[in-house]
GROMACS .gro file of C-alpha atoms in nm:
model
  323
    1MET     CA    1  11.187   5.387   0.240
    2ALA     CA    2  11.295   5.283   0.552
    3GLN     CA    3  11.426   5.046   0.316
    4ALA     CA    4  11.540   5.256   0.021
    5SER     CA    5  11.649   5.499   0.286
    6HIS     CA    6  11.799   5.267   0.545
    7PRO     CA    7  12.062   5.054   0.382
    8GLY     CA    8  12.308   5.135   0.658
    9THR     CA    9  12.134   4.903   0.900
   10VAL     CA   10  12.335   4.599   0.801
   11SER     CA   11  12.631   4.755   0.627
   12VAL     CA   12  12.872   4.756   0.918
   13ARG     CA   13  13.046   4.454   1.063
   14PRO     CA   14  13.118   4.485   1.437
   15VAL     CA   15  13.488   4.548   1.485
   16ARG     CA   16  13.500   4.473   1.857
   17LEU     CA   17  13.303   4.312   2.133
   18PHE     CA   18  13.015   4.522   2.268
   19ASN     CA   19  13.148   4.535   2.623
   20ASP     CA   20  13.124   4.909   2.678
   21ALA     CA   21  12.789   4.953   2.853
   22GLY     CA   22  12.821   5.331   2.823
   23MET     CA   23  12.814   5.314   2.443
   24ARG     CA   24  12.486   5.125   2.419
   25PRO     CA   25  12.253   5.415   2.512
   26ARG     CA   26  12.436   5.636   2.264
   27ALA     CA   27  12.405   5.368   1.997
   28PHE     CA   28  12.028   5.350   2.054
   29GLY     CA   29  12.009   5.729   2.039
   30SER     CA   30  12.212   5.737   1.719
   31VAL     CA   31  11.981   5.487   1.548
   32ALA     CA   32  11.671   5.671   1.672
   33ILE     CA   33  11.802   5.996   1.525
   34ALA     CA   34  11.892   5.820   1.199
   35ILE     CA   35  11.543   5.679   1.158
   36ALA     CA   36  11.378   6.017   1.221
   37ILE     CA   37  11.613   6.182   0.968
   38LEU     CA   38  11.572   5.917   0.699
   39THR     CA   39  11.194   5.911   0.729
   40LEU     CA   40  11.194   6.290   0.698
   41MET     CA   41  11.399   6.245   0.380
   42ASP     CA   42  11.126   6.015   0.246
   43ALA     CA   43  10.870   6.285   0.326
   44GLY     CA   44  11.080   6.536   0.132
   45ILE     CA   45  11.089   6.301  -0.166
   46LYS     CA   46  10.712   6.257  -0.148
   47TYR     CA   47  10.681   6.636  -0.163
   48TRP     CA   48  10.896   6.631  -0.478
   49THR     CA   49  10.669   6.383  -0.655
   50ALA     CA   50  10.409   6.655  -0.711
   51THR     CA   51  10.650   6.831  -0.947
   52PHE     CA   52  10.910   6.591  -1.085
   53GLY     CA   53  10.909   6.249  -1.245
   54THR     CA   54  11.072   5.953  -1.076
   55PRO     CA   55  11.401   5.954  -1.277
   56GLN     CA   56  11.454   6.323  -1.204
   57ILE     CA   57  11.397   6.268  -0.833
   58ILE     CA   58  11.646   5.981  -0.830
   59LEU     CA   59  11.901   6.194  -1.016
   60MET     CA   60  11.866   6.492  -0.781
   61ARG     CA   61  11.858   6.281  -0.465
   62TYR     CA   62  12.167   6.074  -0.544
   63THR     CA   63  12.367   6.354  -0.708
   64ALA     CA   64  12.321   6.559  -0.393
   65GLY     CA   65  12.401   6.255  -0.181
   66PHE     CA   66  12.720   6.199  -0.381
   67LEU     CA   67  12.832   6.560  -0.332
   68VAL     CA   68  12.774   6.544   0.044
   69GLY     CA   69  12.940   6.203   0.063
   70ALA     CA   70  13.238   6.328  -0.138
   71LEU     CA   71  13.295   6.607   0.112
   72ILE     CA   72  13.295   6.358   0.399
   73VAL     CA   73  13.515   6.102   0.222
   74GLY     CA   74  13.751   6.378   0.108
   75GLY     CA   75  13.800   6.482   0.469
   76LEU     CA   76  13.855   6.123   0.578
   77LEU     CA   77  14.107   6.070   0.297
   78ALA     CA   78  14.297   6.382   0.404
   79MET     CA   79  14.315   6.244   0.760
   80GLY     CA   80  14.418   5.900   0.641
   81ARG     CA   81  14.107   5.739   0.788
   82VAL     CA   82  13.994   5.560   0.469
   83PRO     CA   83  14.186   5.427   0.168
   84LEU     CA   84  14.144   5.558  -0.185
   85PRO     CA   85  13.877   5.348  -0.361
   86GLY     CA   86  14.017   5.098  -0.607
   87ARG     CA   87  13.879   4.928  -0.915
   88ASP     CA   88  13.713   4.652  -0.712
   89SER     CA   89  13.538   4.909  -0.492
   90LEU     CA   90  13.405   5.082  -0.803
   91ALA     CA   91  13.278   4.754  -0.946
   92ARG     CA   92  13.101   4.665  -0.622
   93ALA     CA   93  12.947   5.013  -0.603
   94ALA     CA   94  12.815   4.983  -0.959
   95GLN     CA   95  12.644   4.655  -0.868
   96ARG     CA   96  12.478   4.810  -0.563
   97ALA     CA   97  12.381   5.121  -0.757
   98ALA     CA   98  12.184   4.918  -1.012
   99MET     CA   99  11.985   4.764  -0.727
  100VAL     CA  100  11.952   5.098  -0.545
  101VAL     CA  101  11.805   5.267  -0.854
  102SER     CA  102  11.550   4.986  -0.883
  103VAL     CA  103  11.454   5.025  -0.517
  104ALA     CA  104  11.441   5.405  -0.535
  105GLY     CA  105  11.245   5.413  -0.861
  106LEU     CA  106  10.977   5.179  -0.730
  107PHE     CA  107  10.959   5.333  -0.383
  108PHE     CA  108  10.962   5.693  -0.503
  109TYR     CA  109  10.683   5.614  -0.747
  110SER     CA  110  10.478   5.456  -0.468
  111LEU     CA  111  10.521   5.772  -0.262
  112SER     CA  112  10.359   5.969  -0.542
  113VAL     CA  113  10.033   5.768  -0.530
  114ILE     CA  114   9.989   5.622  -0.178
  115PRO     CA  115  10.029   5.770   0.173
  116LEU     CA  116  10.377   5.789   0.326
  117ALA     CA  117  10.287   5.567   0.622
  118GLU     CA  118  10.146   5.293   0.399
  119ALA     CA  119  10.452   5.287   0.172
  120THR     CA  120  10.676   5.275   0.480
  121ALA     CA  121  10.479   4.991   0.636
  122ILE     CA  122  10.497   4.777   0.323
  123ALA     CA  123  10.872   4.843   0.306
  124PHE     CA  124  10.909   4.655   0.636
  125THR     CA  125  10.850   4.326   0.459
  126ALA     CA  126  11.214   4.333   0.341
  127PRO     CA  127  11.335   4.088   0.613
  128ILE     CA  128  11.069   3.843   0.493
  129TYR     CA  129  11.198   3.862   0.137
  130ILE     CA  130  11.556   3.819   0.263
  131ALA     CA  131  11.449   3.484   0.412
  132LEU     CA  132  11.284   3.388   0.082
  133LEU     CA  133  11.589   3.492  -0.121
  134GLY     CA  134  11.813   3.294   0.111
  135TRP     CA  135  11.596   2.988   0.048
  136LEU     CA  136  11.573   3.035  -0.329
  137ILE     CA  137  11.927   3.153  -0.406
  138LEU     CA  138  12.150   3.035  -0.123
  139LYS     CA  139  11.950   2.717  -0.052
  140GLU     CA  140  11.935   2.810   0.315
  141PRO     CA  141  11.679   2.612   0.518
  142VAL     CA  142  11.367   2.798   0.628
  143ALA     CA  143  11.225   2.710   0.969
  144PRO     CA  144  10.851   2.643   1.002
  145GLN     CA  145  10.802   2.956   1.213
  146THR     CA  146  10.967   3.159   0.936
  147TRP     CA  147  10.713   3.030   0.683
  148LEU     CA  148  10.441   3.135   0.927
  149ALA     CA  149  10.604   3.478   0.957
  150ILE     CA  150  10.612   3.511   0.579
  151VAL     CA  151  10.240   3.437   0.556
  152ILE     CA  152  10.160   3.682   0.838
  153GLY     CA  153  10.370   3.959   0.684
  154LEU     CA  154  10.223   3.918   0.338
  155ALA     CA  155   9.875   3.916   0.491
  156GLY     CA  156   9.958   4.254   0.642
  157VAL     CA  157  10.051   4.387   0.299
  158GLY     CA  158   9.722   4.252   0.165
  159ILE     CA  159   9.522   4.426   0.439
  160ILE     CA  160   9.690   4.761   0.374
  161SER     CA  161   9.645   4.727  -0.003
  162SER     CA  162   9.284   4.609   0.018
  163GLY     CA  163   9.162   4.967   0.036
  164ALA     CA  164   9.238   5.005  -0.335
  165PHE     CA  165   8.974   4.742  -0.413
  166VAL     CA  166   8.717   4.834  -0.149
  167GLU     CA  167   8.724   5.199  -0.250
  168GLY     CA  168   8.701   5.121  -0.622
  169GLU     CA  169   9.061   5.216  -0.698
  170ALA     CA  170   9.179   4.877  -0.826
  171PHE     CA  171   9.260   5.017  -1.168
  172SER     CA  172   9.391   5.351  -1.048
  173GLY     CA  173   9.737   5.461  -0.941
  174ALA     CA  174   9.673   5.344  -0.585
  175LEU     CA  175   9.702   4.974  -0.666
  176SER     CA  176  10.011   5.032  -0.878
  177GLY     CA  177  10.161   5.219  -0.582
  178TYR     CA  178  10.106   4.923  -0.348
  179ILE     CA  179  10.258   4.686  -0.603
  180ALA     CA  180  10.556   4.918  -0.657
  181SER     CA  181  10.617   4.946  -0.283
  182ALA     CA  182  10.608   4.566  -0.243
  183LEU     CA  183  10.848   4.517  -0.534
  184ALA     CA  184  11.077   4.783  -0.387
  185SER     CA  185  11.099   4.570  -0.072
  186VAL     CA  186  11.206   4.269  -0.278
  187PHE     CA  187  11.484   4.464  -0.450
  188TYR     CA  188  11.579   4.622  -0.117
  189ALA     CA  189  11.624   4.276   0.034
  190ALA     CA  190  11.859   4.187  -0.253
  191THR     CA  191  12.044   4.516  -0.199
  192LEU     CA  192  12.097   4.431   0.168
  193VAL     CA  193  12.249   4.097   0.073
  194LEU     CA  194  12.497   4.278  -0.153
  195THR     CA  195  12.567   4.538   0.116
  196ARG     CA  196  12.647   4.268   0.370
  197LEU     CA  197  12.894   4.110   0.130
  198HIS     CA  198  13.062   4.437   0.031
  199ALA     CA  199  13.085   4.587   0.381
  200ALA     CA  200  13.367   4.346   0.460
  201SER     CA  201  13.583   4.521   0.198
  202ASP     CA  202  13.476   4.886   0.182
  203PRO     CA  203  13.434   5.158   0.450
  204VAL     CA  204  13.074   5.273   0.492
  205PRO     CA  205  13.127   5.640   0.387
  206VAL     CA  206  13.303   5.525   0.069
  207MET     CA  207  13.024   5.277  -0.005
  208ILE     CA  208  12.757   5.545   0.033
  209MET     CA  209  12.946   5.799  -0.178
  210LEU     CA  210  13.024   5.562  -0.465
  211GLN     CA  211  12.685   5.399  -0.490
  212SER     CA  212  12.520   5.743  -0.484
  213GLY     CA  213  12.745   5.856  -0.769
  214PHE     CA  214  12.674   5.551  -0.983
  215ALA     CA  215  12.301   5.573  -0.906
  216GLY     CA  216  12.304   5.933  -1.029
  217VAL     CA  217  12.474   5.828  -1.353
  218ILE     CA  218  12.215   5.555  -1.415
  219ALA     CA  219  11.930   5.797  -1.339
  220LEU     CA  220  12.080   6.051  -1.579
  221GLY     CA  221  12.027   5.806  -1.865
  222PHE     CA  222  11.656   5.782  -1.784
  223VAL     CA  223  11.630   6.161  -1.751
  224LEU     CA  224  11.782   6.201  -2.099
  225LEU     CA  225  11.515   5.963  -2.231
  226ALA     CA  226  11.251   6.182  -2.069
  227ALA     CA  227  11.405   6.486  -2.239
  228VAL     CA  228  11.335   6.333  -2.580
  229GLY     CA  229  10.983   6.228  -2.488
  230LEU     CA  230  11.053   5.868  -2.381
  231ALA     CA  231  10.995   5.901  -2.007
  232VAL     CA  232  10.962   5.561  -1.837
  233ASP     CA  233  10.694   5.696  -1.602
  234GLY     CA  234  10.517   5.904  -1.868
  235ARG     CA  235  10.595   6.235  -1.698
  236PRO     CA  236  10.766   6.516  -1.891
  237LEU     CA  237  11.101   6.665  -1.797
  238VAL     CA  238  11.072   6.966  -1.565
  239MET     CA  239  11.367   7.204  -1.536
  240PRO     CA  240  11.453   7.256  -1.168
  241GLN     CA  241  11.469   7.605  -1.022
  242GLY     CA  242  11.720   7.741  -0.771
  243SER     CA  243  11.500   7.644  -0.479
  244ASP     CA  244  11.476   7.289  -0.614
  245ILE     CA  245  11.856   7.259  -0.616
  246ALA     CA  246  11.872   7.380  -0.257
  247PHE     CA  247  11.601   7.130  -0.164
  248ALA     CA  248  11.797   6.854  -0.339
  249LEU     CA  249  12.106   6.936  -0.135
  250ALA     CA  250  11.895   6.926   0.182
  251VAL     CA  251  11.753   6.584   0.089
  252GLY     CA  252  12.099   6.454  -0.001
  253THR     CA  253  12.236   6.580   0.328
  254LEU     CA  254  11.954   6.412   0.521
  255GLY     CA  255  12.022   6.082   0.345
  256THR     CA  256  12.398   6.085   0.398
  257VAL     CA  257  12.384   6.206   0.759
  258GLY     CA  258  12.106   5.959   0.840
  259HIS     CA  259  12.304   5.666   0.701
  260LEU     CA  260  12.613   5.770   0.898
  261PHE     CA  261  12.413   5.792   1.222
  262MET     CA  262  12.270   5.449   1.146
  263ALA     CA  263  12.609   5.300   1.069
  264TRP     CA  264  12.763   5.442   1.388
  265GLY     CA  265  12.484   5.300   1.600
  266PHE     CA  266  12.512   4.951   1.452
  267LYS     CA  267  12.888   4.962   1.495
  268HIS     CA  268  12.861   5.018   1.871
  269ALA     CA  269  12.576   4.784   1.970
  270PRO     CA  270  12.450   4.443   1.854
  271ALA     CA  271  12.221   4.448   1.553
  272GLY     CA  272  11.977   4.217   1.733
  273ASP     CA  273  11.924   4.480   2.003
  274LEU     CA  274  11.894   4.773   1.764
  275GLY     CA  275  11.684   4.607   1.493
  276PRO     CA  276  11.346   4.668   1.660
  277MET     CA  277  11.426   5.042   1.664
  278GLU     CA  278  11.345   5.040   1.292
  279TYR     CA  279  10.976   5.015   1.378
  280THR     CA  280  10.982   5.373   1.510
  281SER     CA  281  10.986   5.484   1.146
  282LEU     CA  282  10.619   5.377   1.129
  283ILE     CA  283  10.544   5.640   1.394
  284TRP     CA  284  10.753   5.904   1.218
  285ALA     CA  285  10.594   5.824   0.881
  286ALA     CA  286  10.244   5.855   1.025
  287ALA     CA  287  10.337   6.185   1.194
  288TYR     CA  288  10.503   6.336   0.887
  289GLY     CA  289  10.217   6.216   0.667
  290TYR     CA  290   9.960   6.376   0.894
  291PHE     CA  291  10.131   6.711   0.952
  292LEU     CA  292  10.287   6.760   0.608
  293PHE     CA  293  10.035   6.594   0.374
  294SER     CA  294   9.713   6.574   0.582
  295GLU     CA  295   9.718   6.191   0.555
  296VAL     CA  296   9.505   6.036   0.830
  297PRO     CA  297   9.600   5.673   0.912
  298GLY     CA  298   9.307   5.434   0.869
  299TRP     CA  299   9.222   5.107   1.041
  300ARG     CA  300   9.363   4.900   0.752
  301LEU     CA  301   9.703   5.062   0.804
  302VAL     CA  302   9.697   4.995   1.179
  303ILE     CA  303   9.597   4.629   1.144
  304GLY     CA  304   9.827   4.571   0.846
  305CYS     CA  305  10.120   4.725   1.035
  306ALA     CA  306  10.052   4.492   1.327
  307PHE     CA  307  10.068   4.188   1.096
  308ILE     CA  308  10.387   4.309   0.929
  309VAL     CA  309  10.557   4.389   1.262
  310VAL     CA  310  10.472   4.043   1.399
  311GLY     CA  311  10.593   3.871   1.083
  312THR     CA  312  10.924   4.057   1.062
  313TRP     CA  313  10.980   4.019   1.439
  314ILE     CA  314  10.950   3.641   1.408
  315VAL     CA  315  11.197   3.638   1.118
  316MET     CA  316  11.449   3.863   1.297
  317ARG     CA  317  11.419   3.665   1.619
  318GLY     CA  318  11.492   3.345   1.429
  319GLU     CA  319  11.798   3.502   1.266
  320GLN     CA  320  11.922   3.626   1.605
  321SER     CA  321  11.880   3.278   1.758
  322ARG     CA  322  12.079   3.115   1.478
  323ALA     CA  323  12.352   3.379   1.511
   0.00000   0.00000   0.00000
């Protein structure tokens, strides 16, 4: 999900003023590349769903991501660029991993039953849920225009999901996929709140490596349940082949590299300027869905995306104004 896939968007605190005009175009380019890579990773995961159950996909994706991240962090440790993770870093990573597994499980399941572009569009409601969580948990005031944005964004989700009812699929996997994608956005919003808090203490490569490792450990528990016939998604355990392992490494590499591109971009340009770049993932998702899975975007997706974009734009603009 742009969301399950894009946690790097708010994980870096600016370390200097953005006064180097020459860095801004490169920052935009870095984020654009990251979004294309991470959306391609989502497409790869959707391809996996035809063969493997959700826990297995989570295990393979985050185990591969941990291995790639460990190589990068190992090199940075050798150069003295990052400190060795301590107990507090491990505890913070375990907290994020629990949320990440929830996001990934829900989003990966949605990819198995609804088109890639629709799951991606619904994932864009995360900023709306961040505003709601801030109101419910942190008691932050919500401006009237933000309430309007919340209504508009949720209306967009309703428009996209309405096809399940109109086409007589209300009790099929399609509706459950829309619900899972919406819930993934809620958990993703909570994950972003944790990421913002933890980024002040941990370097981004270390954060990505550790949370991937812990996510793999959590997923392993669910895979073991599947091995004894207690699969949470009702799908049996499938032993991966050599090509599956290579594919897992490719997906893990895409995820890690994409997050690093994203983090670098947000380190060298203001988040308010780069935030709208996230919407390009809607274009990539539609393109990948069409060329890789023969998914043709319908009018409900187009109109629903418009509602969601307007709603999230209002929320982000309000946050930028307050900042």
